[in-house]
Coordinates of C-alpha atoms and ligand atoms in Angstrom, one line a residue:
M1 CA -6.9 21.8 -11.6
S2 CA -7.6 18.7 -9.5
D3 CA -10.8 16.8 -10.0
Y4 CA -10.1 14.2 -7.3
R5 CA -12.7 14.2 -4.5
A6 CA -11.7 12.2 -1.3
P7 CA -14.4 9.6 -0.7
I8 CA -14.9 10.6 2.9
K9 CA -18.3 8.9 3.3
D10 CA -17.1 5.5 2.0
A11 CA -13.9 5.8 4.0
L12 CA -15.8 6.5 7.3
F13 CA -18.3 3.7 6.6
T14 CA -15.4 1.2 6.1
L15 CA -13.6 2.6 9.2
R16 CA -16.6 2.1 11.3
H17 CA -17.8 -1.3 10.1
V18 CA -14.5 -3.0 9.1
G19 CA -11.9 -1.0 11.0
E20 CA -14.1 -1.2 14.1
I21 CA -13.1 2.3 15.2
D22 CA -15.6 2.4 18.0
E23 CA -14.0 -0.7 19.6
L24 CA -10.5 0.7 18.9
S25 CA -11.3 3.9 20.6
K26 CA -12.3 2.0 23.7
T27 CA -8.7 0.9 24.2
E28 CA -6.4 3.2 26.3
R29 CA -4.0 3.8 23.5
Y30 CA -6.6 5.1 21.1
A31 CA -9.0 6.7 23.5
H32 CA -8.6 10.0 21.7
A33 CA -9.5 8.5 18.3
D34 CA -13.3 8.4 18.7
Y35 CA -15.4 8.3 15.5
E36 CA -16.3 12.0 15.6
T37 CA -12.7 13.1 16.0
V38 CA -11.3 10.9 13.3
A39 CA -14.2 11.9 11.0
S40 CA -13.3 15.6 11.3
V41 CA -9.5 14.8 10.9
L42 CA -10.1 12.8 7.7
E43 CA -12.5 15.4 6.3
E44 CA -9.9 18.2 6.8
Q45 CA -7.1 16.0 5.5
G46 CA -9.0 15.0 2.4
R47 CA -9.9 18.7 1.7
F48 CA -6.2 19.6 2.1
M49 CA -5.1 16.9 -0.4
Q50 CA -7.7 17.9 -2.9
E51 CA -6.7 21.6 -2.7
V52 CA -2.9 21.4 -2.2
F53 CA -1.5 18.0 -3.5
G54 CA -4.1 17.3 -6.2
P55 CA -3.6 20.3 -8.5
L56 CA 0.1 19.4 -8.9
N57 CA -0.5 15.8 -10.0
H58 CA -0.7 16.4 -13.7
S59 CA 1.7 19.2 -13.9
G60 CA 4.3 17.3 -11.9
D61 CA 3.9 14.4 -14.3
V62 CA 4.4 16.6 -17.3
E63 CA 7.3 18.7 -15.9
G64 CA 9.2 15.9 -14.2
L65 CA 12.5 16.4 -12.3
K66 CA 15.8 18.1 -13.0
L67 CA 19.2 16.9 -11.8
S68 CA 22.1 19.3 -12.0
D69 CA 25.4 18.8 -10.0
G70 CA 23.9 16.2 -7.7
V71 CA 20.9 18.5 -6.9
V72 CA 17.4 17.3 -7.8
T73 CA 14.8 20.0 -8.4
T74 CA 11.2 18.9 -7.9
P75 CA 8.4 20.2 -10.3
K76 CA 7.0 23.7 -9.8
G77 CA 4.9 24.0 -6.7
F78 CA 6.1 20.8 -5.0
K79 CA 8.3 22.5 -2.4
E80 CA 5.6 24.9 -1.4
A81 CA 2.9 22.1 -1.2
Y82 CA 5.3 20.0 1.0
A83 CA 5.9 23.0 3.3
K84 CA 2.2 23.5 3.7
F85 CA 1.9 19.7 4.5
V86 CA 4.6 20.1 7.2
D87 CA 3.0 23.3 8.6
A88 CA -0.4 21.5 8.9
G89 CA 1.3 18.6 10.8
W90 CA 0.0 15.8 8.6
Q91 CA 3.3 13.8 8.7
G92 CA 2.9 12.9 12.4
L93 CA -0.7 11.6 12.1
N94 CA 0.1 8.1 13.2
A95 CA 3.4 8.7 14.8
E96 CA 3.7 8.0 18.6
E97 CA 2.8 11.0 20.8
E98 CA 6.1 10.5 22.8
F99 CA 7.9 11.7 19.7
G100 CA 5.6 14.5 18.8
G101 CA 3.0 12.6 16.7
A102 CA -0.7 12.6 17.0
G103 CA -0.9 8.8 17.8
F104 CA -3.9 8.0 15.6
P105 CA -4.5 4.4 14.6
E106 CA -3.1 2.9 11.5
A107 CA -6.6 2.3 10.3
V108 CA -7.2 6.1 10.2
F109 CA -3.7 6.8 8.7
T110 CA -4.3 4.3 5.8
L111 CA -7.3 6.3 4.8
A112 CA -5.4 9.6 5.0
L113 CA -2.7 8.0 3.0
E114 CA -5.2 6.9 0.4
F115 CA -6.4 10.5 -0.1
M116 CA -2.8 11.7 -0.4
T117 CA -1.8 9.1 -2.8
A118 CA -5.0 9.5 -4.9
A119 CA -4.4 13.3 -5.0
N120 CA -0.7 13.0 -6.0
G121 CA 1.0 9.6 -5.9
A122 CA 4.4 10.8 -6.9
L123 CA 4.6 13.6 -4.2
T124 CA 3.2 11.2 -1.6
M125 CA 6.1 8.8 -2.0
C126 CA 8.1 11.2 0.0
P127 CA 6.0 11.4 3.2
G128 CA 5.2 7.7 2.6
L129 CA 8.8 6.7 3.0
T130 CA 9.3 9.0 5.9
T131 CA 6.4 7.2 7.6
G132 CA 8.3 3.9 7.2
A133 CA 11.5 5.5 8.6
I134 CA 9.5 6.8 11.6
E135 CA 8.1 3.4 12.3
C136 CA 11.6 1.8 12.1
L137 CA 13.2 4.3 14.5
Q138 CA 10.3 4.1 16.9
A139 CA 10.9 0.4 17.1
W140 CA 14.7 0.3 16.9
G141 CA 16.2 3.7 17.3
T142 CA 18.4 4.6 20.3
E143 CA 17.3 7.4 22.6
E144 CA 19.8 9.8 20.9
Q145 CA 18.8 8.8 17.4
N146 CA 15.2 9.4 18.3
E147 CA 15.9 12.8 19.9
V148 CA 18.0 14.0 17.0
Y149 CA 16.4 12.4 13.9
L150 CA 13.0 10.9 14.8
R151 CA 11.5 14.1 16.0
K152 CA 12.5 15.9 12.8
L153 CA 11.0 13.1 10.7
V154 CA 7.7 13.2 12.7
T155 CA 7.3 16.9 12.0
G156 CA 8.2 16.3 8.3
E157 CA 11.0 18.9 8.4
W158 CA 13.4 16.1 7.4
T159 CA 12.4 13.2 5.1
G160 CA 13.4 9.5 5.2
T161 CA 14.4 7.0 2.6
M162 CA 14.8 3.2 2.5
N163 CA 18.0 1.9 0.9
L164 CA 17.9 -1.8 0.1
T165 CA 18.4 -2.2 -3.6
E166 CA 21.8 -2.5 -5.3
P167 CA 22.5 -3.4 -9.0
Q168 CA 23.1 -7.1 -8.1
A169 CA 20.7 -7.2 -5.1
G170 CA 17.0 -6.7 -5.9
S171 CA 14.6 -9.2 -4.7
D172 CA 17.6 -11.1 -3.3
V173 CA 18.6 -8.5 -0.6
G174 CA 21.1 -11.0 0.8
L175 CA 23.4 -10.2 -2.1
C176 CA 23.9 -6.6 -0.7
T177 CA 27.6 -5.6 -0.8
T178 CA 27.5 -2.1 0.7
K179 CA 30.2 -2.0 3.4
A180 CA 30.0 -0.6 6.9
E181 CA 33.4 -0.3 8.6
P182 CA 33.4 0.2 12.4
Q183 CA 35.4 3.3 13.4
G184 CA 35.9 2.5 17.0
D185 CA 33.9 5.5 18.2
G186 CA 30.5 3.9 17.7
T187 CA 30.2 5.2 14.1
Y188 CA 30.7 3.3 10.9
K189 CA 32.0 4.3 7.5
I190 CA 29.5 3.4 4.8
S191 CA 30.6 2.8 1.2
G192 CA 28.8 1.3 -1.8
T193 CA 26.1 2.1 -4.4
K194 CA 22.4 1.9 -3.9
I195 CA 20.0 2.2 -6.8
F196 CA 16.3 3.0 -7.3
I197 CA 16.1 5.0 -4.0
S198 CA 12.8 6.9 -3.9
F199 CA 13.3 10.6 -2.9
G200 CA 17.0 9.7 -2.3
E201 CA 17.7 13.4 -3.2
H202 CA 15.4 16.3 -3.5
D203 CA 14.9 20.0 -2.6
M204 CA 11.8 19.8 -0.4
A205 CA 13.5 19.4 3.0
D206 CA 16.7 20.6 4.7
N207 CA 18.0 17.1 5.5
I208 CA 17.4 13.5 4.4
V209 CA 17.7 10.6 6.8
H210 CA 18.8 7.5 4.8
L211 CA 18.2 4.1 6.3
V212 CA 20.8 1.9 4.7
L213 CA 21.4 -1.9 4.6
A214 CA 25.1 -2.7 4.7
R215 CA 27.5 -5.4 5.7
I216 CA 30.1 -5.2 8.4
P217 CA 33.4 -6.8 7.3
G218 CA 33.6 -10.5 8.5
S219 CA 29.8 -10.9 8.8
P220 CA 28.2 -14.1 7.4
P221 CA 27.0 -14.1 3.8
G222 CA 23.3 -13.7 3.0
T223 CA 20.7 -11.8 5.0
K224 CA 22.1 -12.8 8.4
G225 CA 25.1 -10.7 7.9
I226 CA 23.3 -7.5 7.1
S227 CA 22.9 -4.5 9.5
L228 CA 20.9 -1.4 9.3
F229 CA 22.4 2.1 9.4
L230 CA 21.2 5.6 9.7
V231 CA 23.1 7.9 7.3
P232 CA 22.1 11.6 7.3
K233 CA 22.6 13.7 4.2
F234 CA 23.9 16.5 6.4
M235 CA 25.7 15.8 9.7
V236 CA 23.9 17.2 12.7
N237 CA 25.8 19.4 15.2
G238 CA 25.5 19.0 19.0
D239 CA 23.0 21.8 19.2
G240 CA 20.8 20.3 16.5
T241 CA 21.9 22.6 13.7
L242 CA 23.1 21.2 10.4
G243 CA 26.8 20.6 9.9
E244 CA 28.9 19.3 7.1
R245 CA 27.6 17.5 4.1
N246 CA 28.0 13.6 4.6
D247 CA 29.6 11.5 1.9
V248 CA 26.5 10.4 0.1
F249 CA 25.7 11.9 -3.3
C250 CA 23.1 11.4 -6.0
L251 CA 24.8 10.3 -9.3
S252 CA 21.7 10.1 -11.4
I253 CA 17.9 9.8 -11.4
E254 CA 15.9 7.3 -13.5
H255 CA 13.7 8.1 -16.5
K256 CA 10.5 6.2 -15.8
M257 CA 7.2 5.0 -17.1
G258 CA 5.3 6.8 -14.3
I259 CA 5.5 8.6 -11.1
H260 CA 7.6 11.2 -13.0
A261 CA 7.7 13.6 -10.1
S262 CA 9.2 11.1 -7.7
P263 CA 13.0 11.1 -7.9
T264 CA 14.3 7.5 -8.2
A265 CA 18.0 8.0 -7.3
V266 CA 21.3 6.2 -7.7
L267 CA 23.2 7.0 -4.5
S268 CA 26.8 6.7 -4.0
Y269 CA 28.1 6.3 -0.5
G270 CA 31.7 6.9 0.4
D271 CA 33.4 8.3 -2.7
N272 CA 35.3 10.6 -0.5
G273 CA 36.4 8.4 2.4
G274 CA 33.1 7.0 3.7
A275 CA 29.7 8.3 4.8
V276 CA 29.2 8.4 8.5
G277 CA 26.6 5.9 9.6
Y278 CA 25.0 5.0 12.9
L279 CA 23.9 1.5 13.7
V280 CA 20.1 1.0 14.1
G281 CA 19.2 -2.0 16.2
E282 CA 21.9 -4.7 16.6
E283 CA 24.7 -5.8 14.3
G284 CA 23.4 -8.6 12.0
Q285 CA 19.7 -7.7 12.8
G286 CA 19.4 -5.3 9.8
M287 CA 16.7 -7.3 8.0
R288 CA 14.6 -7.5 11.2
A289 CA 14.8 -3.7 11.6
M290 CA 14.1 -3.1 8.0
F291 CA 11.1 -5.4 8.1
T292 CA 9.4 -2.9 10.5
M293 CA 9.7 -0.4 7.7
M294 CA 8.9 -2.8 4.9
N295 CA 5.6 -4.0 6.5
S296 CA 4.5 -0.4 6.9
A297 CA 5.7 0.2 3.3
R298 CA 3.9 -2.9 2.0
L299 CA 0.6 -1.6 3.4
A300 CA 1.3 1.8 1.9
V301 CA 1.9 0.2 -1.6
G302 CA -1.3 -1.7 -1.3
I303 CA -3.0 1.6 -0.7
Q304 CA -1.7 2.8 -4.1
G305 CA -4.0 0.2 -5.6
V306 CA -7.2 1.6 -4.1
A307 CA -6.0 5.2 -4.2
I308 CA -4.8 5.5 -7.8
G309 CA -7.7 3.1 -8.8
D310 CA -10.2 5.5 -7.2
A311 CA -8.7 8.5 -8.8
A312 CA -9.0 6.8 -12.2
Y313 CA -12.5 5.5 -11.5
Q314 CA -13.7 9.1 -10.6
K315 CA -12.5 10.3 -14.0
A316 CA -14.0 7.4 -15.9
L317 CA -17.4 7.8 -14.1
E318 CA -17.5 11.5 -15.0
Y319 CA -16.5 10.9 -18.6
S320 CA -19.1 8.2 -19.0
Q321 CA -21.8 10.8 -18.2
E322 CA -20.4 13.3 -20.7
R323 CA -19.6 11.2 -23.7
R324 CA -22.4 10.3 -26.1
Q325 CA -22.1 7.4 -28.5
G326 CA -24.6 4.8 -29.8
K327 CA -28.3 4.3 -29.0
E328 CA -29.4 3.2 -25.6
I329 CA -30.5 -0.4 -26.1
G330 CA -34.4 -0.7 -26.0
S331 CA -34.8 3.1 -26.2
A332 CA -36.9 4.8 -28.9
S333 CA -34.8 7.9 -28.7
H334 CA -32.8 8.9 -31.8
E335 CA -30.3 10.8 -29.7
P336 CA -27.0 9.2 -29.0
A337 CA -26.9 8.0 -25.4
F338 CA -24.4 8.8 -22.7
I339 CA -22.0 5.8 -22.7
I340 CA -22.8 5.1 -19.1
Q341 CA -26.2 3.7 -20.4
H342 CA -24.5 0.8 -22.2
P343 CA -24.3 -2.5 -20.3
D344 CA -20.6 -3.1 -21.2
V345 CA -19.6 0.4 -19.8
R346 CA -21.8 -0.3 -16.7
R347 CA -20.0 -3.6 -16.2
M348 CA -16.6 -1.8 -16.3
L349 CA -17.8 0.8 -13.8
M350 CA -19.3 -1.7 -11.4
T351 CA -16.2 -3.9 -11.6
M352 CA -14.1 -0.8 -10.7
R353 CA -16.3 0.5 -7.9
S354 CA -16.9 -2.9 -6.2
Q355 CA -13.2 -3.7 -6.3
I356 CA -12.3 -0.3 -4.9
D357 CA -14.7 -0.9 -2.0
A358 CA -13.3 -4.3 -1.4
M359 CA -9.6 -3.2 -1.6
R360 CA -10.3 -0.4 0.9
A361 CA -12.0 -2.8 3.3
L362 CA -9.0 -5.2 3.1
I363 CA -6.5 -2.4 3.8
V364 CA -8.5 -1.0 6.7
Y365 CA -9.0 -4.5 8.2
N366 CA -5.2 -5.2 7.9
A367 CA -4.4 -1.9 9.5
A368 CA -6.9 -2.3 12.3
A369 CA -5.4 -5.7 13.0
I370 CA -2.1 -3.9 13.6
D371 CA -3.9 -1.4 15.9
F372 CA -5.6 -4.1 17.9
S373 CA -2.3 -6.0 18.1
R374 CA -0.8 -2.9 19.8
S375 CA -3.7 -1.8 21.9
H376 CA -6.1 -4.6 22.9
G377 CA -6.3 -5.1 26.7
D378 CA -6.1 -8.9 26.4
E379 CA -2.8 -10.6 25.5
T380 CA -4.4 -13.5 23.6
E381 CA -6.4 -11.1 21.5
R382 CA -3.3 -9.0 20.8
E383 CA -1.5 -12.1 19.5
Q384 CA -4.5 -13.2 17.4
W385 CA -4.6 -9.7 15.7
R386 CA -0.9 -9.7 15.2
E387 CA -1.3 -13.1 13.4
I388 CA -4.1 -11.6 11.2
A389 CA -1.9 -8.6 10.2
E390 CA 1.0 -11.0 9.4
L391 CA -1.2 -13.2 7.3
L392 CA -2.8 -10.4 5.3
T393 CA 0.1 -8.1 4.7
P394 CA 1.4 -9.9 1.5
V395 CA -2.2 -10.2 0.2
T396 CA -2.9 -6.6 0.8
K397 CA 0.3 -5.5 -1.0
A398 CA -0.1 -7.9 -4.0
W399 CA -3.8 -8.2 -4.5
C400 CA -4.6 -4.6 -4.2
T401 CA -1.8 -3.6 -6.6
D402 CA -2.8 -6.1 -9.2
V403 CA -6.5 -5.1 -8.9
G404 CA -5.3 -1.5 -9.0
M405 CA -3.8 -2.3 -12.4
E406 CA -7.1 -3.8 -13.5
V407 CA -9.0 -0.8 -12.3
T408 CA -6.8 1.8 -14.0
S409 CA -6.8 -0.2 -17.2
L410 CA -10.6 -0.3 -17.2
A411 CA -10.6 3.4 -16.6
V412 CA -8.6 3.9 -19.8
Q413 CA -11.0 1.6 -21.6
V414 CA -14.0 3.6 -20.5
F415 CA -12.4 6.6 -22.1
G416 CA -11.9 4.8 -25.4
G417 CA -9.2 6.4 -27.6
M418 CA -9.2 9.5 -25.3
G419 CA -7.9 7.3 -22.5
Y420 CA -4.7 6.6 -24.5
I421 CA -4.2 10.4 -24.9
E422 CA -2.2 12.0 -22.1
E423 CA -4.5 15.1 -21.8
S424 CA -7.3 13.0 -20.4
G425 CA -5.2 12.4 -17.3
V426 CA -6.3 8.8 -17.0
A427 CA -3.3 7.5 -18.8
Q428 CA -1.1 8.9 -16.1
H429 CA -3.0 6.9 -13.5
F430 CA -2.4 3.7 -15.5
R431 CA 1.4 4.5 -15.8
D432 CA 1.8 5.6 -12.2
M433 CA 0.1 2.4 -11.0
R434 CA 2.4 0.1 -12.9
I435 CA 5.3 0.2 -10.4
A436 CA 3.2 -0.8 -7.4
P437 CA 3.2 -4.6 -8.3
I438 CA 7.0 -4.4 -8.6
Y439 CA 8.5 -2.4 -5.7
E440 CA 8.4 -3.3 -2.0
G441 CA 8.9 -6.9 -2.9
T442 CA 7.4 -7.9 -6.2
N443 CA 4.0 -9.5 -6.2
G444 CA 5.7 -12.8 -7.0
I445 CA 7.8 -12.5 -3.8
Q446 CA 4.6 -11.6 -1.9
A447 CA 2.9 -14.7 -3.1
M448 CA 5.8 -16.8 -2.0
D449 CA 5.7 -15.1 1.4
L450 CA 2.0 -16.1 1.7
V451 CA 2.5 -19.7 0.7
G452 CA 5.9 -20.3 2.2
R453 CA 5.8 -18.3 5.5
K454 CA 2.3 -17.3 6.3
L455 CA 0.3 -20.4 5.6
P456 CA 2.5 -22.5 7.9
M457 CA 2.0 -20.1 10.8
R458 CA 0.8 -22.0 13.9
M459 CA 0.7 -25.2 11.7
G460 CA -2.0 -23.8 9.6
G461 CA -4.0 -22.5 12.6
V462 CA -3.8 -18.9 11.6
V463 CA -5.2 -19.4 8.1
N464 CA -7.8 -21.9 9.3
D465 CA -9.0 -19.3 11.8
H466 CA -9.3 -16.8 8.9
F467 CA -11.5 -19.3 7.1
A468 CA -13.6 -19.9 10.2
R469 CA -14.2 -16.1 10.5
M470 CA -15.3 -15.9 6.9
R471 CA -17.8 -18.8 7.5
V472 CA -19.4 -17.0 10.4
T473 CA -20.2 -14.1 8.1
A474 CA -21.5 -16.5 5.4
A475 CA -23.8 -17.9 8.1
E476 CA -25.0 -14.4 8.9
L477 CA -25.9 -13.9 5.2
A478 CA -27.8 -17.1 5.2
S479 CA -30.0 -15.9 8.0
S480 CA -30.6 -12.4 6.5
T481 CA -33.9 -12.1 4.6
E482 CA -32.5 -9.5 2.3
L483 CA -29.0 -10.8 1.7
K484 CA -29.6 -14.5 1.7
A485 CA -28.6 -14.8 -2.0
L486 CA -25.1 -13.8 -1.3
E487 CA -24.3 -16.7 1.0
A488 CA -23.9 -19.4 -1.7
P489 CA -21.3 -17.5 -3.9
L490 CA -19.4 -16.5 -0.8
T491 CA -19.4 -20.1 0.6
A492 CA -18.4 -21.5 -2.8
G493 CA -15.4 -19.1 -2.8
I494 CA -14.3 -20.1 0.7
D495 CA -14.7 -23.8 -0.2
V496 CA -12.5 -23.5 -3.2
L497 CA -9.9 -21.5 -1.3
E498 CA -9.8 -24.1 1.4
E499 CA -9.4 -26.8 -1.2
A500 CA -6.4 -25.0 -2.8
T501 CA -4.9 -24.4 0.7
K502 CA -5.3 -28.1 1.6
W503 CA -3.5 -29.0 -1.7
I504 CA -0.7 -26.7 -0.9
F505 CA -0.3 -28.2 2.6
E506 CA -0.3 -31.7 1.2
H507 CA 2.1 -31.2 -1.7
G508 CA 4.2 -28.3 -0.4
L509 CA 5.7 -30.3 2.4
G510 CA 7.1 -32.8 0.1
D511 CA 8.2 -30.4 -2.7
P512 CA 8.1 -26.7 -2.0
K513 CA 8.6 -26.0 -5.7
E514 CA 5.2 -27.6 -6.4
A515 CA 3.5 -25.3 -3.9
L516 CA 5.4 -22.2 -5.0
A517 CA 4.6 -22.7 -8.6
G518 CA 0.9 -21.8 -8.0
A519 CA 1.6 -19.2 -5.4
T520 CA 0.5 -16.2 -7.5
P521 CA -2.9 -17.7 -8.6
Y522 CA -3.3 -18.8 -4.9
L523 CA -2.8 -15.3 -3.7
E524 CA -5.3 -14.0 -6.2
M525 CA -7.9 -16.5 -4.9
F526 CA -7.0 -15.4 -1.3
G527 CA -7.5 -11.8 -2.2
V528 CA -10.8 -12.1 -4.0
V529 CA -12.4 -14.4 -1.4
T530 CA -11.2 -12.2 1.5
G531 CA -12.5 -9.1 -0.4
G532 CA -15.8 -10.9 -0.9
W533 CA -16.0 -11.7 2.8
L534 CA -15.3 -8.0 3.8
S535 CA -17.8 -6.9 1.2
A536 CA -20.4 -9.2 2.8
R537 CA -19.6 -7.7 6.2
M538 CA -20.2 -4.2 4.8
A539 CA -23.5 -5.3 3.1
L540 CA -24.7 -6.7 6.4
A541 CA -23.7 -3.5 8.2
A542 CA -25.5 -1.4 5.5
Q543 CA -28.6 -3.6 5.8
G544 CA -28.4 -3.2 9.6
E545 CA -28.5 0.6 9.2
I546 CA -31.5 0.4 6.8
D547 CA -33.3 -1.8 9.3
A548 CA -32.5 0.7 12.0
A549 CA -34.5 3.3 10.0
S550 CA -31.4 5.2 8.7
S551 CA -32.3 8.3 6.6
D552 CA -29.5 7.5 4.1
V553 CA -31.2 4.6 2.4
D554 CA -30.1 5.3 -1.2
Y555 CA -26.4 5.5 -0.1
L556 CA -26.8 2.2 1.9
K557 CA -28.5 0.4 -0.9
A558 CA -25.7 1.5 -3.3
R559 CA -23.2 0.0 -0.8
I560 CA -25.2 -3.3 -0.8
A561 CA -25.3 -3.3 -4.6
S562 CA -21.6 -2.8 -4.9
A563 CA -20.9 -5.7 -2.4
A564 CA -23.4 -8.0 -4.1
F565 CA -21.8 -7.4 -7.5
F566 CA -18.4 -8.2 -6.0
I567 CA -19.6 -11.4 -4.3
E568 CA -21.8 -12.7 -7.1
Q569 CA -19.7 -11.8 -10.1
L570 CA -16.0 -11.5 -8.9
V571 CA -15.6 -14.0 -6.1
P572 CA -16.3 -16.8 -8.6
R573 CA -13.1 -15.9 -10.3
A574 CA -11.4 -17.8 -7.4
A575 CA -12.7 -21.1 -8.8
G576 CA -11.0 -20.4 -12.1
N577 CA -7.6 -20.3 -10.4
L578 CA -7.9 -23.6 -8.6
A579 CA -6.5 -25.6 -11.6
S580 CA -3.4 -23.4 -11.8
V581 CA -2.7 -23.9 -8.1
T582 CA -3.2 -27.6 -8.1
A583 CA -1.3 -28.2 -11.3
G584 CA 1.9 -27.3 -9.3
S585 CA 4.7 -26.9 -11.7
A586 CA 3.2 -29.2 -14.4
G587 CA 3.6 -27.5 -17.7
L588 CA 5.9 -24.8 -16.5
Y589 CA 9.2 -26.6 -17.4
E590 CA 8.0 -28.7 -20.4
I591 CA 9.8 -26.3 -22.8
D592 CA 13.4 -25.9 -21.8
A593 CA 14.9 -22.5 -21.7
A594 CA 16.7 -22.8 -25.0
N595 CA 13.5 -23.9 -26.7
L596 CA 11.4 -21.1 -25.3
A597 CA 12.9 -18.9 -28.0
S598 CA 12.6 -21.4 -30.9
R599 CA 9.1 -20.8 -32.4
Ligands
FAD1 C1 10.3 3.5 -9.3 C2 11.1 2.6 -8.3 C3 11.2 3.0 -7.0 C4 11.9 2.2 -6.1 N1 12.1 2.6 -4.8 C5 13.0 1.9 -4.0 C6 13.4 2.4 -2.8 O1 13.0 3.5 -2.3 N2 14.3 1.7 -2.0 C7 14.8 0.5 -2.5 O2 15.6 -0.1 -1.8 N3 14.4 0.0 -3.6 C8 13.5 0.6 -4.4 N4 13.1 0.1 -5.6 C9 13.6 -1.2 -6.1 C10 12.5 -2.2 -6.0 O3 12.1 -2.5 -4.7 C11 13.0 -3.4 -6.8 O4 13.0 -3.1 -8.2 C12 12.2 -4.7 -6.6 O5 12.4 -5.1 -5.3 C13 12.6 -5.8 -7.5 O6 14.0 -6.0 -7.7 P1 14.6 -6.1 -9.1 O7 14.2 -4.9 -9.8 O8 16.0 -6.3 -8.9 O9 14.0 -7.3 -9.8 P2 14.5 -8.8 -9.7 O10 14.8 -9.2 -8.3 O11 15.6 -9.0 -10.7 O12 13.2 -9.6 -10.3 C14 12.9 -9.8 -11.6 C15 11.8 -10.8 -11.7 O13 12.1 -12.1 -11.2 C16 11.3 -12.4 -10.2 N5 12.0 -13.1 -9.1 C17 13.2 -12.7 -8.5 N6 13.5 -13.5 -7.5 C18 12.6 -14.5 -7.5 C19 12.5 -15.7 -6.7 N7 13.3 -16.0 -5.7 N8 11.4 -16.5 -6.9 C20 10.5 -16.2 -7.9 N9 10.6 -15.0 -8.6 C21 11.6 -14.2 -8.4 C22 10.6 -11.2 -9.7 O14 9.3 -11.4 -9.1 C23 10.5 -10.3 -11.0 O15 9.4 -10.7 -11.7 C24 12.4 1.0 -6.5 C25 12.2 0.5 -7.9 C26 11.6 1.4 -8.7 C27 11.5 0.9 -10.2

């Protein structure tokens, strides 16, 4: 049985006030995505996930996967649930209408993906990766590739994978050695080994479309020499029917800490003469094409933070109202109190809830920036939104997954000893969450991307515009009678973030190692302050609705309380990181590698 409930009301509130769905639906591209329409789509999708994906989350974790003769069998019920997902047409929610999709904005899709992931993170890895493959082919596929493969991916009949990692090429994709030899007929023979390929083999779809990074002989070393290829599991005949098996096989699947129901495959290409591959985009442009997929996937991984965090929070909240221990402080009652009455448990619950609200806001804002960059009528605006999306993508991926770890860990803590016991279900969320800070570019790599690539955008102009937008909101708080008190902690957070940014600009130019040494604490500051800013926007919106005589005052006051908690009690964490950023590499290399072990 699934106890997950899709937080529709919170999702719609965020979509309206942070995702600006009303503005978005004024654009030609998203004219069909008005608030009422997307609200009913999300309600329906949330219900589907609760009823179809959710009940298989725990059983899938316990049962796991089977591999026999290269065939992966997914846990009981997965195949049927996936078939229902395909029948309902959920895969194509944000795919372009031209290819059979529903063409909804990314901001809407991110919320749908949150519900899916929260209901069943392991199963959702499959459609999640298919979405990445769809985005990649929409941008780079040839007309023929799109007719034959993209349409089948959009319906979900076939699924997609992303093949970057090799034993010697993890974060350093440039070390990829998989070979692609031109055959003179427009095709390539692919040979090599890819590891850790999510849903690289499974029994839920008739065909799998692998997108594979490989090197054409004679191409330059490093990432410049890498191209992207489409390699189907089964060849496709001229009439669209499936033909021979292509030369790609699953050698093994990994035994993992979490997401037990998501096959993580070692794939061998070309053991029998070479797998047939088709070039996607241009030769040597593989990383550019793969980045289309990776940016979508980074957002999707960020969503795992809020989704799995929320699933864990819901369990913790329920348990805290069932479990009795200790006396309520100040109460005359001799009865043991529900643990939710204790201040320390309240602190854990508020920390979880306010972070979930802030993470969701960041993700929806990041996704809406992508939507506006595609749909706004004004070119300058489109460019500005594109810059915002670029700036925030590493923050969304890394901050939301780190916070997701904190939230799931707190949920285990609320359960006490029962949290450590598998039957409670909350331990699974903690284990499932742990991969998210690692894959799709580790969080360390995201922090380096933020500092090394994103801060220098437009000579610092992009990040300074971000600070200016946050200060506008701080000024709005200052002139609000009810929310005035939130201005000072938000402004203090922005000040300290600007100070750290200035330090990075001043010291990073001379010695990048100094700037990169503090990249992770810097990203944490960036995330918490940006989360505080978006929380402030939601508090202002909630207050606005109260002032406009909304009948939903209790709900709106709860939203303000959550935002206030985040701004007053969590944004100050940013100041604690300043010393780590401005220390540069001081202290990091004092003990040489040999002596790190001698204690
Ligand atoms: C369950 C699971 C599913 C996965 N799914 C896929 C998939 O579908 N497709 C796919 O292609 N891959 C997939 N991966 C692979 C995943 O993306 C990689 O594990 C990840 O990119 C990290 O690479 P690595 O494991 O080789 O770690 P390494 O690159 O060896 O990193 C080890 C540590 O060193 C740090 N580090 C490395 N380089 C630097 C640097 N230059 N500067 C600072 N720090 C650095 C890292 O941050 C990390 O902390 C999956 C992995 C797992 C475990």
